[in-house]
GROMACS .gro file of C-alpha atoms in nm:
model
  346
    1UNK     CA    1  11.201   0.686   3.879
    2UNK     CA    2  10.912   0.412   3.900
    3UNK     CA    3  10.948   0.138   3.652
    4UNK     CA    4  10.718   0.165   3.355
    5UNK     CA    5  10.444  -0.099   3.361
    6UNK     CA    6  10.374  -0.253   3.018
    7UNK     CA    7  10.061  -0.202   2.935
    8UNK     CA    8   9.846  -0.524   2.855
    9UNK     CA    9   9.601  -0.507   2.560
   10UNK     CA   10   9.217  -0.545   2.664
   11UNK     CA   11   9.070  -0.807   2.460
   12UNK     CA   12   8.688  -0.835   2.514
   13UNK     CA   13   8.539  -1.215   2.548
   14UNK     CA   14   8.364  -1.301   2.195
   15UNK     CA   15   8.094  -1.573   2.226
   16UNK     CA   16   8.184  -1.848   2.007
   17UNK     CA   17   7.917  -1.777   1.747
   18UNK     CA   18   8.108  -1.536   1.662
   19UNK     CA   19   8.449  -1.441   1.463
   20UNK     CA   20   8.630  -1.184   1.598
   21UNK     CA   21   8.798  -0.913   1.399
   22UNK     CA   22   9.001  -0.689   1.663
   23UNK     CA   23   9.254  -0.413   1.587
   24UNK     CA   24   9.512  -0.299   1.835
   25UNK     CA   25   9.738   0.026   1.798
   26UNK     CA   26  10.102   0.065   1.875
   27UNK     CA   27  10.069   0.144   2.256
   28UNK     CA   28   9.835  -0.181   2.307
   29UNK     CA   29   9.553  -0.018   2.346
   30UNK     CA   30   9.133  -0.161   2.155
   31UNK     CA   31   9.099   0.054   1.822
   32UNK     CA   32   8.797  -0.114   1.733
   33UNK     CA   33   8.626  -0.434   1.785
   34UNK     CA   34   8.350  -0.590   1.576
   35UNK     CA   35   8.213  -0.926   1.474
   36UNK     CA   36   8.195  -1.053   1.128
   37UNK     CA   37   7.819  -1.172   1.044
   38UNK     CA   38   7.767  -1.537   0.945
   39UNK     CA   39   7.781  -1.524   0.557
   40UNK     CA   40   7.469  -1.658   0.325
   41UNK     CA   41   7.642  -1.966   0.288
   42UNK     CA   42   7.685  -2.012   0.657
   43UNK     CA   43   7.306  -1.973   0.720
   44UNK     CA   44   7.159  -2.163   0.499
   45UNK     CA   45   7.446  -2.491   0.580
   46UNK     CA   46   7.322  -2.394   0.942
   47UNK     CA   47   6.958  -2.458   0.847
   48UNK     CA   48   7.033  -2.768   0.594
   49UNK     CA   49   7.211  -2.951   0.912
   50UNK     CA   50   6.913  -2.856   1.154
   51UNK     CA   51   6.679  -3.143   1.197
   52UNK     CA   52   6.340  -3.043   1.022
   53UNK     CA   53   5.988  -3.197   1.187
   54UNK     CA   54   5.819  -3.343   0.940
   55UNK     CA   55   5.442  -3.354   0.933
   56UNK     CA   56   5.268  -3.693   0.934
   57UNK     CA   57   5.078  -3.827   0.684
   58UNK     CA   58   4.757  -3.679   0.592
   59UNK     CA   59   4.474  -3.896   0.632
   60UNK     CA   60   4.155  -3.912   0.381
   61UNK     CA   61   3.940  -3.714   0.622
   62UNK     CA   62   4.280  -3.464   0.650
   63UNK     CA   63   4.264  -3.403   0.346
   64UNK     CA   64   3.919  -3.316   0.329
   65UNK     CA   65   3.902  -3.101   0.625
   66UNK     CA   66   4.160  -2.929   0.447
   67UNK     CA   67   3.952  -2.867   0.148
   68UNK     CA   68   3.655  -2.728   0.326
   69UNK     CA   69   3.933  -2.487   0.521
   70UNK     CA   70   4.021  -2.371   0.184
   71UNK     CA   71   3.654  -2.316   0.083
   72UNK     CA   72   3.571  -2.132   0.406
   73UNK     CA   73   3.861  -1.893   0.378
   74UNK     CA   74   3.758  -1.857  -0.006
   75UNK     CA   75   3.412  -1.706   0.178
   76UNK     CA   76   3.518  -1.557   0.462
   77UNK     CA   77   3.858  -1.361   0.304
   78UNK     CA   78   3.672  -1.232   0.016
   79UNK     CA   79   3.747  -0.837  -0.003
   80UNK     CA   80   3.490  -0.711   0.307
   81UNK     CA   81   3.488  -0.368   0.083
   82UNK     CA   82   3.347  -0.554  -0.249
   83UNK     CA   83   3.121  -0.771   0.019
   84UNK     CA   84   2.961  -0.424   0.169
   85UNK     CA   85   2.887  -0.302  -0.191
   86UNK     CA   86   2.701  -0.609  -0.285
   87UNK     CA   87   2.475  -0.591   0.037
   88UNK     CA   88   2.392  -0.233  -0.123
   89UNK     CA   89   2.290  -0.365  -0.396
   90UNK     CA   90   2.150  -0.712  -0.297
   91UNK     CA   91   1.949  -0.529  -0.028
   92UNK     CA   92   1.812  -0.274  -0.282
   93UNK     CA   93   1.728  -0.521  -0.556
   94UNK     CA   94   1.537  -0.756  -0.357
   95UNK     CA   95   1.367  -0.467  -0.147
   96UNK     CA   96   1.267  -0.347  -0.454
   97UNK     CA   97   1.134  -0.719  -0.638
   98UNK     CA   98   0.935  -0.752  -0.301
   99UNK     CA   99   0.731  -0.445  -0.364
  100UNK     CA  100   0.666  -0.456  -0.681
  101UNK     CA  101   0.602  -0.843  -0.680
  102UNK     CA  102   0.407  -0.839  -0.313
  103UNK     CA  103   0.599  -1.145  -0.218
  104UNK     CA  104   0.528  -1.123   0.148
  105UNK     CA  105   0.165  -1.140   0.094
  106UNK     CA  106   0.219  -1.413  -0.188
  107UNK     CA  107  -0.009  -1.779  -0.116
  108UNK     CA  108   0.243  -2.067  -0.126
  109UNK     CA  109   0.546  -2.199   0.001
  110UNK     CA  110   0.660  -1.888   0.087
  111UNK     CA  111   0.370  -1.755   0.376
  112UNK     CA  112   0.602  -1.992   0.598
  113UNK     CA  113   0.899  -1.773   0.554
  114UNK     CA  114   0.683  -1.445   0.567
  115UNK     CA  115   0.601  -1.524   0.908
  116UNK     CA  116   0.763  -1.399   1.221
  117UNK     CA  117   0.767  -1.745   1.411
  118UNK     CA  118   0.950  -1.933   1.135
  119UNK     CA  119   1.193  -2.129   1.317
  120UNK     CA  120   1.480  -1.966   1.121
  121UNK     CA  121   1.378  -1.640   1.322
  122UNK     CA  122   1.306  -1.806   1.624
  123UNK     CA  123   1.611  -1.968   1.666
  124UNK     CA  124   1.876  -1.755   1.502
  125UNK     CA  125   1.737  -1.421   1.400
  126UNK     CA  126   1.662  -1.374   1.771
  127UNK     CA  127   1.953  -1.396   1.930
  128UNK     CA  128   2.139  -1.313   1.648
  129UNK     CA  129   2.379  -1.114   1.879
  130UNK     CA  130   2.440  -1.386   2.168
  131UNK     CA  131   2.544  -1.636   1.816
  132UNK     CA  132   2.788  -1.377   1.692
  133UNK     CA  133   2.953  -1.331   2.002
  134UNK     CA  134   2.975  -1.657   2.141
  135UNK     CA  135   3.202  -1.793   1.818
  136UNK     CA  136   3.325  -1.446   1.820
  137UNK     CA  137   3.464  -1.484   2.132
  138UNK     CA  138   3.609  -1.815   2.125
  139UNK     CA  139   3.780  -1.767   1.817
  140UNK     CA  140   3.917  -1.396   1.896
  141UNK     CA  141   4.044  -1.525   2.279
  142UNK     CA  142   4.171  -1.851   2.135
  143UNK     CA  143   4.380  -1.631   1.816
  144UNK     CA  144   4.522  -1.385   2.063
  145UNK     CA  145   4.631  -1.638   2.314
  146UNK     CA  146   4.841  -1.776   2.063
  147UNK     CA  147   4.965  -1.455   1.874
  148UNK     CA  148   5.032  -1.273   2.188
  149UNK     CA  149   5.218  -1.539   2.394
  150UNK     CA  150   4.958  -1.599   2.602
  151UNK     CA  151   4.969  -1.218   2.752
  152UNK     CA  152   4.624  -1.145   2.897
  153UNK     CA  153   4.667  -0.799   2.865
  154UNK     CA  154   4.675  -0.843   2.454
  155UNK     CA  155   4.377  -1.085   2.500
  156UNK     CA  156   4.177  -0.825   2.654
  157UNK     CA  157   4.261  -0.560   2.434
  158UNK     CA  158   4.136  -0.763   2.133
  159UNK     CA  159   3.813  -0.885   2.307
  160UNK     CA  160   3.786  -0.525   2.316
  161UNK     CA  161   3.652  -0.525   1.998
  162UNK     CA  162   3.374  -0.725   2.061
  163UNK     CA  163   3.310  -0.533   2.322
  164UNK     CA  164   3.230  -0.226   2.048
  165UNK     CA  165   3.030  -0.411   1.884
  166UNK     CA  166   2.799  -0.517   2.103
  167UNK     CA  167   2.778  -0.151   2.213
  168UNK     CA  168   2.673  -0.024   1.882
  169UNK     CA  169   2.445  -0.309   1.811
  170UNK     CA  170   2.267  -0.153   2.153
  171UNK     CA  171   2.306   0.180   2.065
  172UNK     CA  172   2.151   0.141   1.689
  173UNK     CA  173   1.917  -0.064   1.884
  174UNK     CA  174   1.808   0.271   2.063
  175UNK     CA  175   1.817   0.477   1.779
  176UNK     CA  176   1.552   0.229   1.572
  177UNK     CA  177   1.317   0.243   1.856
  178UNK     CA  178   1.364   0.624   1.927
  179UNK     CA  179   1.308   0.696   1.575
  180UNK     CA  180   0.971   0.449   1.537
  181UNK     CA  181   0.849   0.580   1.842
  182UNK     CA  182   0.844   0.924   1.803
  183UNK     CA  183   0.826   0.993   1.443
  184UNK     CA  184   0.485   0.841   1.362
  185UNK     CA  185   0.130   0.889   1.477
  186UNK     CA  186  -0.177   0.652   1.568
  187UNK     CA  187  -0.417   0.538   1.333
  188UNK     CA  188  -0.701   0.710   1.573
  189UNK     CA  189  -0.605   1.051   1.616
  190UNK     CA  190  -0.726   1.033   1.975
  191UNK     CA  191  -0.397   0.866   2.115
  192UNK     CA  192  -0.061   1.038   2.127
  193UNK     CA  193   0.155   0.787   2.255
  194UNK     CA  194   0.233   0.473   2.111
  195UNK     CA  195   0.195   0.251   2.415
  196UNK     CA  196  -0.203   0.403   2.466
  197UNK     CA  197  -0.233   0.371   2.083
  198UNK     CA  198  -0.104  -0.024   2.067
  199UNK     CA  199  -0.273  -0.086   2.385
  200UNK     CA  200  -0.644  -0.016   2.265
  201UNK     CA  201  -0.557  -0.217   1.961
  202UNK     CA  202  -0.468   0.075   1.712
  203UNK     CA  203  -0.153   0.081   1.456
  204UNK     CA  204   0.131   0.288   1.544
  205UNK     CA  205   0.259   0.459   1.182
  206UNK     CA  206   0.596   0.478   1.158
  207UNK     CA  207   0.939   0.517   0.972
  208UNK     CA  208   1.041   0.228   1.119
  209UNK     CA  209   1.432   0.113   1.036
  210UNK     CA  210   1.433  -0.268   1.000
  211UNK     CA  211   1.674  -0.367   1.272
  212UNK     CA  212   1.709  -0.717   1.131
  213UNK     CA  213   1.884  -0.592   0.826
  214UNK     CA  214   2.101  -0.357   1.012
  215UNK     CA  215   2.217  -0.649   1.214
  216UNK     CA  216   2.266  -0.904   0.964
  217UNK     CA  217   2.469  -0.684   0.745
  218UNK     CA  218   2.689  -0.560   0.989
  219UNK     CA  219   2.758  -0.905   1.212
  220UNK     CA  220   2.870  -1.072   0.897
  221UNK     CA  221   3.112  -0.815   0.818
  222UNK     CA  222   3.260  -0.800   1.169
  223UNK     CA  223   3.338  -1.219   1.104
  224UNK     CA  224   3.474  -1.119   0.792
  225UNK     CA  225   3.718  -0.857   0.957
  226UNK     CA  226   3.798  -1.060   1.235
  227UNK     CA  227   3.893  -1.416   1.018
  228UNK     CA  228   4.194  -1.234   0.929
  229UNK     CA  229   4.395  -1.386   1.155
  230UNK     CA  230   4.333  -1.669   0.999
  231UNK     CA  231   4.491  -1.597   0.624
  232UNK     CA  232   4.815  -1.732   0.684
  233UNK     CA  233   4.727  -2.065   0.931
  234UNK     CA  234   4.896  -2.302   0.700
  235UNK     CA  235   5.174  -2.072   0.654
  236UNK     CA  236   5.267  -2.100   0.998
  237UNK     CA  237   5.237  -2.453   1.019
  238UNK     CA  238   5.534  -2.489   0.787
  239UNK     CA  239   5.723  -2.250   0.893
  240UNK     CA  240   5.743  -2.336   1.287
  241UNK     CA  241   5.824  -2.712   1.189
  242UNK     CA  242   6.114  -2.607   0.908
  243UNK     CA  243   6.228  -2.283   0.988
  244UNK     CA  244   6.509  -2.318   1.245
  245UNK     CA  245   6.602  -1.981   1.211
  246UNK     CA  246   6.253  -1.830   1.308
  247UNK     CA  247   6.248  -1.571   1.046
  248UNK     CA  248   5.857  -1.579   1.054
  249UNK     CA  249   5.879  -1.428   1.410
  250UNK     CA  250   6.007  -1.075   1.449
  251UNK     CA  251   6.332  -1.039   1.530
  252UNK     CA  252   6.268  -0.892   1.959
  253UNK     CA  253   6.167  -1.306   2.026
  254UNK     CA  254   6.296  -1.469   2.257
  255UNK     CA  255   6.342  -1.864   2.263
  256UNK     CA  256   6.004  -1.919   2.528
  257UNK     CA  257   5.782  -1.716   2.275
  258UNK     CA  258   5.937  -1.978   1.988
  259UNK     CA  259   5.880  -2.259   2.214
  260UNK     CA  260   5.520  -2.121   2.309
  261UNK     CA  261   5.405  -2.053   1.992
  262UNK     CA  262   5.519  -2.410   1.812
  263UNK     CA  263   5.319  -2.596   2.110
  264UNK     CA  264   4.999  -2.358   2.132
  265UNK     CA  265   4.986  -2.407   1.785
  266UNK     CA  266   4.985  -2.816   1.795
  267UNK     CA  267   4.758  -2.782   2.076
  268UNK     CA  268   4.517  -2.490   1.944
  269UNK     CA  269   4.514  -2.562   1.559
  270UNK     CA  270   4.232  -2.811   1.570
  271UNK     CA  271   4.022  -2.551   1.744
  272UNK     CA  272   4.050  -2.281   1.592
  273UNK     CA  273   4.007  -2.455   1.281
  274UNK     CA  274   3.653  -2.545   1.360
  275UNK     CA  275   3.581  -2.239   1.495
  276UNK     CA  276   3.637  -2.066   1.201
  277UNK     CA  277   3.455  -2.344   1.022
  278UNK     CA  278   3.154  -2.216   1.223
  279UNK     CA  279   3.213  -1.852   1.135
  280UNK     CA  280   3.186  -1.928   0.810
  281UNK     CA  281   2.826  -2.100   0.841
  282UNK     CA  282   2.739  -1.854   1.070
  283UNK     CA  283   2.814  -1.618   0.797
  284UNK     CA  284   2.613  -1.800   0.527
  285UNK     CA  285   2.324  -1.817   0.734
  286UNK     CA  286   2.346  -1.429   0.819
  287UNK     CA  287   2.348  -1.390   0.455
  288UNK     CA  288   2.020  -1.646   0.376
  289UNK     CA  289   1.844  -1.464   0.623
  290UNK     CA  290   1.934  -1.135   0.456
  291UNK     CA  291   1.788  -1.250   0.147
  292UNK     CA  292   1.465  -1.393   0.287
  293UNK     CA  293   1.419  -1.081   0.504
  294UNK     CA  294   1.521  -0.815   0.191
  295UNK     CA  295   1.209  -1.091   0.004
  296UNK     CA  296   0.929  -1.089   0.268
  297UNK     CA  297   0.982  -0.747   0.565
  298UNK     CA  298   0.924  -0.477   0.561
  299UNK     CA  299   0.967  -0.197   0.242
  300UNK     CA  300   1.229  -0.080   0.044
  301UNK     CA  301   1.330   0.292   0.258
  302UNK     CA  302   1.312   0.076   0.558
  303UNK     CA  303   1.567  -0.191   0.496
  304UNK     CA  304   1.781   0.057   0.294
  305UNK     CA  305   1.832   0.284   0.549
  306UNK     CA  306   1.934  -0.026   0.801
  307UNK     CA  307   2.220  -0.141   0.541
  308UNK     CA  308   2.372   0.231   0.490
  309UNK     CA  309   2.359   0.231   0.868
  310UNK     CA  310   2.497  -0.156   0.900
  311UNK     CA  311   2.789  -0.050   0.645
  312UNK     CA  312   2.869   0.338   0.785
  313UNK     CA  313   2.910   0.129   1.101
  314UNK     CA  314   3.103  -0.140   1.014
  315UNK     CA  315   3.313   0.185   0.764
  316UNK     CA  316   3.386   0.379   1.113
  317UNK     CA  317   3.504   0.100   1.335
  318UNK     CA  318   3.729  -0.138   1.066
  319UNK     CA  319   3.831   0.143   0.810
  320UNK     CA  320   3.861   0.484   1.053
  321UNK     CA  321   3.904   0.395   1.419
  322UNK     CA  322   4.083   0.055   1.489
  323UNK     CA  323   4.391   0.087   1.191
  324UNK     CA  324   4.470   0.426   1.404
  325UNK     CA  325   4.328   0.411   1.753
  326UNK     CA  326   4.327   0.147   2.038
  327UNK     CA  327   4.233  -0.132   2.027
  328UNK     CA  328   4.421  -0.155   1.671
  329UNK     CA  329   4.276  -0.398   1.391
  330UNK     CA  330   4.316  -0.773   1.461
  331UNK     CA  331   4.667  -0.832   1.434
  332UNK     CA  332   4.908  -1.131   1.451
  333UNK     CA  333   5.140  -1.025   1.757
  334UNK     CA  334   5.456  -1.202   1.756
  335UNK     CA  335   5.491  -1.276   1.412
  336UNK     CA  336   5.613  -1.079   1.127
  337UNK     CA  337   5.316  -0.839   0.967
  338UNK     CA  338   5.441  -1.069   0.617
  339UNK     CA  339   5.323  -1.318   0.651
  340UNK     CA  340   4.963  -1.240   0.676
  341UNK     CA  341   4.937  -1.081   0.320
  342UNK     CA  342   4.583  -0.835   0.363
  343UNK     CA  343   4.473  -0.762   0.036
  344UNK     CA  344   4.484  -0.370  -0.043
  345UNK     CA  345   4.122  -0.323  -0.102
  346UNK     CA  346   3.907  -0.463   0.215
   0.00000   0.00000   0.00000
């Protein structure tokens, strides 16, 4: 008979960071193997022993800039749902006031604002789509690069919303032109087409939706929505420096993503803050131009229809489409969702 061999127990190698707790049966085979997780006290001790990088002393300019950014956040992060309601109320009241007082025909200082060729219309309103696209393109690209760890596909997915915004703008412009051309008539009944009517010096009478009211409201709401990724930017600053356990990042993130987030935040933080400030100025400018447009241009029905159309386009995209389908709403990528506490009513 063959000599019986003694059965040697199998021992699995355990990393030094875990505490083995292995039990064996009488025959020597492994019965169970598990690792005891570090206790809460050990986690805090490990965190306390880790060297924390402290921020440099804040200068007067840094403090002033921090206050400015805080004010900008109060403006852009005002709940957009309430802002849309305010737009509806404001356009209706200011347009009714304009129709009652005939402000567009008054003489004096308002005459310049009532002219289509004023400096605000020439420099800003006529190119509103390009101003908005330019600022949002750089802001979305920079923030997406940071939140996605530089993944090109994720950046392009976030930029798709800007393509949708531009498509909505062009589609509504086409709709406004179509309604204006096919719902009107010439002041001289001899001419049936709009082109011939205008070429002969006559007036084309039709219902024209205010395109300026539409894109000023729609662009402002889009800016407010896209700025939400900046909601906890200062929290990220403190967390990336003082959080050695990386609890702000999603659990599946690698050390490469952690190092990338820390380096990219230092490199892009000032640029993103400046872009955020410019977005605030642009949103305030569009609101100011909307007030001027509501007081001095077109009538109540035209501006009210444009306002309803703008709010509807915003609601369909940022309330129904993006939260449920691709390309999704603005998000924070590799970071945990709880660090950006978006208000329940937006």
